[in-house]
XYZ file of C-alpha atoms in Angstrom:
554
model
C 92.210 112.917 129.983
C 93.133 112.504 125.633
C 92.840 110.076 123.594
C 94.555 108.377 120.544
C 93.127 105.321 119.660
C 89.117 105.113 119.331
C 88.120 102.233 120.767
C 85.657 100.146 117.614
C 82.358 98.685 119.401
C 81.775 95.225 117.777
C 78.261 93.774 116.443
C 76.423 91.544 118.900
C 74.606 89.106 116.624
C 71.730 86.937 117.691
C 72.849 83.356 117.778
C 71.279 80.692 116.301
C 70.650 78.691 118.793
C 68.490 81.636 120.139
C 66.933 82.545 116.843
C 65.926 79.341 116.730
C 65.878 77.355 120.320
C 68.464 74.807 119.546
C 71.381 73.580 121.512
C 74.868 74.082 119.766
C 77.512 71.983 119.280
C 80.849 72.392 118.012
C 84.241 71.505 117.757
C 86.080 73.759 119.876
C 85.013 76.919 121.554
C 87.609 79.294 122.547
C 86.528 81.651 125.070
C 88.103 84.844 125.464
C 88.902 87.223 122.896
C 92.427 88.819 123.913
C 95.681 88.405 121.782
C 95.487 84.651 123.316
C 92.162 83.249 123.039
C 92.148 84.728 119.464
C 95.542 83.044 118.797
C 94.451 79.852 119.203
C 91.794 79.791 117.372
C 93.839 81.812 114.386
C 96.456 79.001 115.274
C 93.328 76.074 115.035
C 91.167 77.943 111.990
C 94.208 78.413 109.743
C 95.166 74.800 109.833
C 91.374 74.092 109.094
C 89.410 73.509 112.001
C 85.993 75.154 112.881
C 86.313 77.434 115.790
C 83.835 79.519 117.670
C 85.064 82.224 120.193
C 82.925 83.769 122.884
C 83.862 86.951 124.574
C 81.585 88.732 127.099
C 82.479 92.127 125.756
C 82.055 94.047 122.561
C 85.675 96.462 122.205
C 89.318 95.472 122.378
C 91.139 95.944 125.725
C 91.077 99.223 127.222
C 94.369 100.394 128.115
C 98.056 99.992 126.391
C 97.389 96.399 128.952
C 100.320 93.633 127.031
C 103.124 96.463 125.971
C 105.642 94.830 124.973
C 106.293 91.599 122.575
C 109.163 89.486 121.934
C 110.945 88.394 119.599
C 109.442 84.562 119.661
C 106.036 85.639 120.325
C 106.637 88.450 116.811
C 107.238 85.111 115.310
C 104.502 82.723 116.189
C 102.697 85.960 115.011
C 104.188 85.956 111.799
C 103.058 82.580 111.006
C 99.236 84.002 112.145
C 99.704 86.680 109.661
C 99.520 89.122 111.890
C 103.075 89.886 112.269
C 103.916 92.591 109.969
C 101.315 95.142 110.685
C 102.255 94.296 115.331
C 106.090 95.538 113.823
C 105.084 98.150 111.521
C 102.817 99.900 114.222
C 104.592 99.300 117.047
C 107.973 100.298 118.122
C 110.778 97.860 118.189
C 113.506 97.823 119.911
C 116.673 96.583 121.473
C 118.910 98.283 123.470
C 117.463 98.416 127.896
C 119.280 100.712 129.703
C 119.175 100.211 133.682
C 120.525 103.310 135.994
C 120.597 103.567 139.517
C 120.562 107.316 141.365
C 121.840 109.484 139.099
C 124.070 107.616 136.645
C 123.762 104.786 133.834
C 124.872 101.032 135.875
C 124.934 99.181 132.573
C 122.729 98.448 129.380
C 122.098 95.353 127.302
C 121.190 93.887 123.288
C 118.502 91.517 123.162
C 120.019 91.160 119.601
C 123.039 90.844 119.612
C 123.903 89.233 116.213
C 122.325 90.277 112.951
C 120.213 88.372 110.709
C 117.311 87.642 112.090
C 113.903 89.154 110.776
C 111.990 89.833 113.456
C 113.616 92.753 116.928
C 114.162 91.696 120.524
C 111.020 93.304 121.346
C 108.443 95.625 119.927
C 106.132 98.054 122.088
C 102.822 98.531 121.016
C 99.105 99.014 123.495
C 97.490 95.774 123.429
C 94.338 97.346 121.339
C 96.737 98.095 118.305
C 96.818 93.742 118.196
C 93.528 92.389 119.051
C 92.576 94.935 116.406
C 94.709 93.288 113.896
C 94.249 89.719 115.563
C 90.240 90.015 114.881
C 90.880 91.468 111.060
C 92.615 88.418 110.886
C 90.379 85.989 112.713
C 87.427 87.697 109.896
C 89.518 86.788 107.173
C 88.736 82.579 108.502
C 85.523 81.534 107.152
C 85.696 78.841 109.698
C 86.238 81.455 112.659
C 83.243 82.512 113.999
C 83.517 85.174 117.458
C 80.190 85.888 119.076
C 80.736 89.403 120.858
C 78.708 89.686 124.107
C 78.353 86.321 124.379
C 79.362 85.151 128.534
C 79.826 81.932 129.857
C 77.530 81.430 133.363
C 78.474 77.841 133.568
C 80.824 74.781 132.546
C 80.568 71.284 132.851
C 82.423 68.205 131.559
C 82.104 64.633 130.648
C 84.798 62.249 129.106
C 83.490 63.316 125.725
C 82.423 66.836 125.754
C 82.562 70.217 127.853
C 78.951 72.233 128.319
C 78.326 75.870 128.427
C 75.658 77.855 129.245
C 75.620 81.365 127.858
C 74.184 84.789 128.369
C 72.939 87.300 125.867
C 71.337 90.241 125.260
C 68.636 88.183 123.988
C 68.811 85.647 126.739
C 70.665 82.408 127.430
C 71.387 79.590 125.303
C 73.278 75.974 125.982
C 76.029 74.863 123.353
C 78.878 71.933 123.453
C 81.889 71.467 122.326
C 84.799 68.697 121.788
C 87.111 71.054 122.878
C 86.875 74.156 125.625
C 89.959 76.674 125.457
C 89.668 78.683 128.461
C 91.991 81.783 127.548
C 89.395 83.523 129.566
C 91.941 85.768 131.592
C 94.136 85.533 134.602
C 90.409 85.484 136.876
C 89.421 82.279 134.785
C 85.649 82.558 135.528
C 86.188 79.226 133.752
C 88.848 77.916 136.109
C 86.233 79.077 139.594
C 83.360 77.358 137.659
C 85.226 73.679 137.611
C 86.918 73.625 140.993
C 90.316 74.198 140.225
C 92.662 75.710 142.033
C 95.537 77.962 141.117
C 98.811 78.080 144.001
C 101.448 80.962 144.032
C 102.577 84.115 145.521
C 100.718 87.340 145.776
C 103.368 89.952 145.831
C 102.564 93.422 148.573
C 103.769 96.454 146.160
C 101.482 98.442 144.550
C 102.510 100.317 140.606
C 100.701 102.974 138.778
C 100.883 102.574 135.101
C 100.299 106.318 133.319
C 100.204 105.887 129.848
C 101.370 109.129 128.904
C 101.029 111.536 125.309
C 104.144 113.651 124.599
C 106.541 114.734 121.515
C 109.959 112.902 123.436
C 113.172 112.635 121.808
C 114.666 109.952 124.306
C 115.245 107.314 121.754
C 113.222 103.576 121.401
C 114.441 101.869 124.337
C 113.721 99.989 127.748
C 115.140 102.587 131.061
C 114.562 101.223 134.560
C 115.740 103.450 137.447
C 116.510 102.043 140.732
C 116.123 104.926 143.182
C 116.258 108.252 140.869
C 116.395 111.264 142.205
C 112.560 112.373 140.945
C 111.265 108.888 143.044
C 113.308 108.208 145.671
C 113.778 104.505 147.075
C 111.505 103.142 144.045
C 112.060 101.978 141.026
C 110.229 103.217 137.620
C 110.001 101.588 134.337
C 110.069 104.237 130.949
C 108.743 102.669 127.482
C 108.237 104.141 124.157
C 104.530 103.227 122.479
C 103.244 104.320 119.155
C 101.269 106.958 118.996
C 104.008 108.859 120.540
C 102.712 107.259 123.858
C 105.227 106.790 126.829
C 104.487 103.729 129.326
C 105.567 105.033 132.951
C 105.534 102.648 135.464
C 106.088 103.863 139.340
C 106.340 101.524 141.748
C 104.436 103.008 144.997
C 104.455 100.713 147.727
C 102.163 98.284 149.783
C 100.676 101.070 151.879
C 99.329 103.537 148.619
C 95.854 104.460 147.991
C 95.194 103.250 144.607
C 92.147 105.557 144.526
C 94.154 108.379 145.154
C 97.255 107.479 143.315
C 95.377 107.118 139.922
C 93.839 111.310 140.244
C 95.711 113.438 137.514
C 96.625 115.788 140.433
C 98.766 112.529 141.699
C 99.508 111.330 138.422
C 101.008 114.883 137.105
C 103.560 115.894 139.453
C 105.346 112.080 138.861
C 105.266 113.086 135.203
C 106.843 116.376 135.604
C 109.374 115.212 138.318
C 110.736 112.531 135.785
C 110.657 114.417 132.599
C 112.050 117.655 134.487
C 112.001 120.414 132.168
C 108.503 121.792 131.634
C 107.654 120.213 128.237
C 104.215 119.357 127.272
C 102.327 116.462 127.994
C 98.406 114.701 128.118
C 97.645 112.146 130.757
C 95.917 108.320 128.453
C 95.452 106.479 130.524
C 96.200 105.352 134.471
C 95.861 102.460 136.129
C 96.941 100.934 139.814
C 97.858 97.268 139.945
C 99.559 94.359 142.064
C 100.952 91.138 140.943
C 100.853 87.146 141.343
C 103.078 84.514 140.018
C 100.829 81.768 140.451
C 99.901 78.998 137.892
C 97.212 75.905 137.838
C 99.182 72.825 138.581
C 98.364 70.852 134.902
C 97.164 72.904 131.778
C 94.836 69.992 130.234
C 91.613 68.861 132.167
C 89.254 66.028 130.384
C 87.946 68.311 127.521
C 88.871 71.407 128.815
C 92.147 73.265 128.311
C 93.943 75.985 130.003
C 95.899 79.227 128.176
C 97.435 82.131 128.944
C 97.034 84.032 132.155
C 93.949 81.633 133.136
C 96.881 79.072 133.964
C 99.961 81.034 135.262
C 100.442 84.276 136.250
C 103.535 86.611 136.213
C 104.984 89.994 137.400
C 105.309 92.342 134.431
C 108.615 92.602 134.624
C 110.309 91.017 131.888
C 106.970 90.776 129.420
C 106.353 87.446 130.603
C 102.565 87.454 130.661
C 101.228 88.010 126.977
C 104.730 86.558 125.223
C 104.206 83.374 127.237
C 100.669 82.746 126.131
C 100.848 82.660 122.598
C 103.644 80.533 123.217
C 101.598 78.147 125.186
C 98.697 78.383 122.002
C 101.667 77.951 119.645
C 102.276 75.019 121.685
C 98.861 73.241 121.744
C 97.165 74.233 118.356
C 99.187 71.718 116.203
C 98.791 68.741 118.747
C 94.760 69.613 119.729
C 94.631 69.313 115.939
C 95.825 65.933 115.220
C 94.083 64.398 117.972
C 90.669 66.080 116.396
C 92.114 64.158 112.857
C 92.429 61.150 114.964
C 96.276 61.572 113.698
C 97.457 61.604 117.750
C 96.304 60.553 120.836
C 94.003 62.798 122.968
C 97.207 61.551 125.227
C 99.267 64.455 123.657
C 97.871 66.770 124.913
C 99.457 66.236 128.443
C 102.633 67.052 126.556
C 101.721 70.241 126.255
C 100.875 70.208 130.002
C 104.262 69.541 130.692
C 105.970 71.367 128.398
C 104.516 74.877 129.228
C 104.312 73.710 133.164
C 107.790 73.578 132.280
C 108.424 77.154 130.713
C 105.702 78.498 132.857
C 107.926 77.756 136.395
C 110.802 79.083 134.088
C 108.491 82.500 133.751
C 107.835 82.465 137.323
C 111.284 81.992 139.284
C 112.204 84.521 136.878
C 109.315 86.939 137.457
C 109.466 85.980 140.918
C 113.659 86.915 141.243
C 113.135 90.423 139.571
C 110.401 90.790 141.755
C 112.234 90.737 144.282
C 115.141 92.098 143.064
C 113.117 95.429 142.574
C 111.147 95.353 145.393
C 113.330 94.335 148.208
C 111.411 93.991 150.865
C 114.323 94.400 154.455
C 117.177 96.256 155.338
C 119.713 94.083 154.664
C 117.954 92.698 150.998
C 117.942 96.247 149.813
C 121.978 96.690 150.963
C 122.613 93.950 149.071
C 120.103 95.077 146.301
C 122.635 98.702 146.016
C 125.421 97.266 146.639
C 125.171 94.929 142.782
C 124.269 98.123 141.452
C 127.359 100.065 142.744
C 129.547 97.534 141.463
C 128.081 96.431 138.147
C 128.986 99.892 136.898
C 132.551 98.463 136.360
C 132.366 94.831 136.853
C 131.117 92.445 134.804
C 130.209 89.720 137.661
C 128.130 92.253 138.964
C 125.303 93.070 135.726
C 124.448 89.843 135.787
C 122.789 89.874 139.146
C 121.105 92.726 138.160
C 117.386 92.011 137.451
C 115.146 95.147 136.833
C 112.912 91.745 134.741
C 114.726 89.106 132.818
C 113.015 89.808 129.574
C 110.499 87.329 127.785
C 113.029 84.700 125.781
C 111.133 80.880 123.722
C 111.462 78.322 126.685
C 113.708 75.643 125.581
C 112.421 72.052 125.631
C 115.451 69.757 126.019
C 113.698 67.259 128.687
C 109.953 66.719 126.820
C 109.703 63.259 125.675
C 108.399 63.904 122.375
C 112.247 65.021 121.187
C 114.495 62.316 119.628
C 118.045 62.315 121.024
C 121.123 62.724 119.608
C 123.294 60.522 118.291
C 125.254 62.253 115.866
C 127.632 64.722 117.291
C 126.762 68.367 116.212
C 128.171 71.965 117.788
C 126.104 75.291 118.383
C 122.645 75.585 119.876
C 119.809 74.132 117.917
C 119.307 70.815 119.766
C 116.475 68.907 119.928
C 113.574 70.714 122.440
C 115.276 73.808 120.768
C 113.630 76.581 119.306
C 114.506 77.770 115.691
C 117.516 80.331 115.205
C 116.379 82.682 111.936
C 118.989 83.252 108.714
C 118.766 84.972 105.783
C 117.954 82.537 103.009
C 117.176 83.056 98.996
C 114.598 81.175 97.048
C 111.382 81.041 98.792
C 108.397 83.579 99.012
C 109.689 83.956 102.111
C 113.694 85.712 102.949
C 113.683 84.058 105.849
C 114.086 80.306 107.266
C 111.556 80.539 109.750
C 108.747 82.494 106.911
C 109.487 79.216 105.216
C 109.181 76.502 107.989
C 105.324 77.084 107.813
C 102.921 74.571 108.942
C 102.805 70.749 109.935
C 106.524 69.297 110.377
C 109.705 70.240 108.223
C 112.442 68.146 107.445
C 115.824 70.259 106.525
C 118.154 68.271 103.940
C 121.663 70.233 103.908
C 123.680 69.689 100.662
C 126.772 71.615 98.670
C 124.935 71.774 95.837
C 120.987 71.665 95.715
C 121.034 70.175 92.038
C 123.322 67.454 93.315
C 120.145 65.629 95.563
C 120.449 61.891 94.019
C 117.530 61.243 92.499
C 116.529 57.981 95.565
C 116.974 60.956 97.690
C 114.752 63.331 96.284
C 112.754 60.869 96.151
C 112.486 59.513 99.720
C 112.891 62.807 100.845
C 109.523 64.223 98.935
C 107.421 60.586 99.824
C 107.704 62.047 103.374
C 104.896 64.579 102.658
C 102.498 61.538 102.000
C 102.900 59.979 104.848
C 99.717 60.456 107.434
C 101.622 62.602 108.914
C 103.453 65.091 106.366
C 106.474 66.260 106.708
C 107.461 68.513 104.001
C 111.373 68.578 103.541
C 113.741 71.857 102.076
C 117.186 71.551 100.438
C 118.981 73.959 101.942
C 122.170 74.363 100.066
C 125.027 77.335 99.114
C 124.067 77.155 95.273
C 121.512 74.930 92.889
C 118.404 74.118 92.922
C 117.015 70.453 94.562
C 114.941 68.405 91.775
C 110.862 69.012 91.964
C 109.231 68.821 93.845
C 111.206 69.638 96.854
C 111.892 73.047 97.536
C 115.154 74.800 98.132
C 116.699 77.308 100.499
C 119.675 78.917 99.417
C 122.125 79.877 102.352
C 123.485 83.213 101.009
C 125.176 84.345 103.798
C 126.072 80.765 105.710
C 124.759 82.004 108.654
C 121.818 79.131 109.002
C 124.732 76.884 108.264
C 126.721 78.734 110.944
C 123.932 78.522 113.582
C 122.606 75.040 112.527
C 126.102 73.141 111.924
C 125.157 72.072 108.239
C 126.947 69.393 106.748
C 126.233 67.893 103.520
C 123.825 65.181 104.339
C 122.781 66.805 107.519
C 118.776 66.467 108.652
C 117.012 68.587 111.287
C 113.065 67.710 112.004
C 111.241 70.524 112.724
C 108.278 70.558 114.549
C 105.009 72.758 114.150
C 105.917 75.031 116.340
C 109.325 75.504 115.086
C 111.317 73.907 117.891
C 114.016 71.391 116.685
C 112.764 67.904 117.446
C 115.702 65.500 115.607
C 118.770 65.906 113.715
C 120.759 63.560 112.368
C 124.400 63.502 109.893
C 122.979 61.700 107.191
C 119.424 61.038 105.697
C 117.420 58.080 106.689
C 113.755 57.970 106.260
C 113.197 54.817 109.271
C 114.914 57.642 111.547
C 112.610 60.454 110.753
C 109.462 58.450 110.751
C 110.253 56.513 114.084
C 111.143 61.056 115.191
C 107.302 62.071 114.173
C 105.496 59.093 115.516
C 107.552 60.185 119.402
C 106.893 63.635 118.841
C 103.342 63.094 118.290
C 102.791 60.308 120.441
C 102.068 57.607 118.460
C 105.674 55.393 119.586
């Protein structure tokens, strides 16, 4: 098979614990250097936290694996310094098309409104994203990655977790205050601790083929139900970087995985799909089954589970890596506050509660997608086909078509960390909502989310920023000096706020429209860019109460 990517081999370095024949201790150890583990480590290290990452391999993941990175995950990657290379290398898309038989049923747009920095999705082979994350990690002096370090035993008590780690030079012992398990769907750490994961395994198989070809298909998601080239099954097509096209063929449970992976069986399927004699080359082939499962909770004393180690979904909807990256986005700021003694350890319970809620949303949508794509009875198949036929002409039926509800951020509206509204607001930016982006001026970033980096933030709206009174400006600036500091920014149509306050100019009115801003309106925003509270008038006492609530200090 032809290759478009040369896999790096990262250097193994003899750990000091072996060289000096001693046990080691780190405040935080992350096990797993995939996209989720690296995201967690980079987020913590960017906040000044020392982190050790252990991985049992010495290269990036083999094959395209995770392909689709949603707008929300890209925004999180932006805060880590990895969003731009991923978008520049990947294939951006917003349009998805659904076909039934020989005709198109309907299409959708993931980003129906302009005024957002990032596209709805970017397709990028997972090995590229890992490469960018490792490069970023190596820029952080307080982040160490040890390759070929395989965790073979884990124990914990109320104060720390202890690991036994195998290397080419032998084994050593390391302890940590907090252990992040990002070691994948099979999670050896989960098994070592005797923890369960429950859910459903789907009785079907899918073939993944990464195909190198020069094709003039648009950068869109194409999904076929019962196409003429693969009758009674489904097919999914995505374009990736380097003219690599990802094709998923439904095979059925009775398919022999080893036989189906052979080139002499894969190539005819590709040829039938293309319908012409164009040249193509196989780069990577795999056969997979999938499951929809999660742990009962994601925090267990000193061990915190993220990504596939905590929850697994089918690939339809791109909810795997995207959800895992959002796990780390939710966890990192909370763990840092706990480590620094600024929040009780019980704040980590909110990580489990909020991300279990998100996982349940993903599991529900993923299960429904899988049931629609792979009906298991004649009746359910007849219903599905009737929906597809009606969807060509009737909007109500299109809402029932499910080829994978694509990854979106979870709305944490029921979180106890939110401060409920006491004033009337229009729009979607309710407490618990993930922040909407908007174009702005007056900052190093021309986008709202690019400005809202690190820690708690407060947006204060004024018609003219230069007209903000001295007392108000001083009270806003004073929030940054609190134990849990809040950085205040004035949003205005014009003007410049008194120093040291930053000013964002709402150049197109999109920010005021999306957040229903009026002069005096304030929004308190969490470090993971969810709305924590909002008011029509600024009251520093209410802001401080909301910060206490959002950090478990209420």
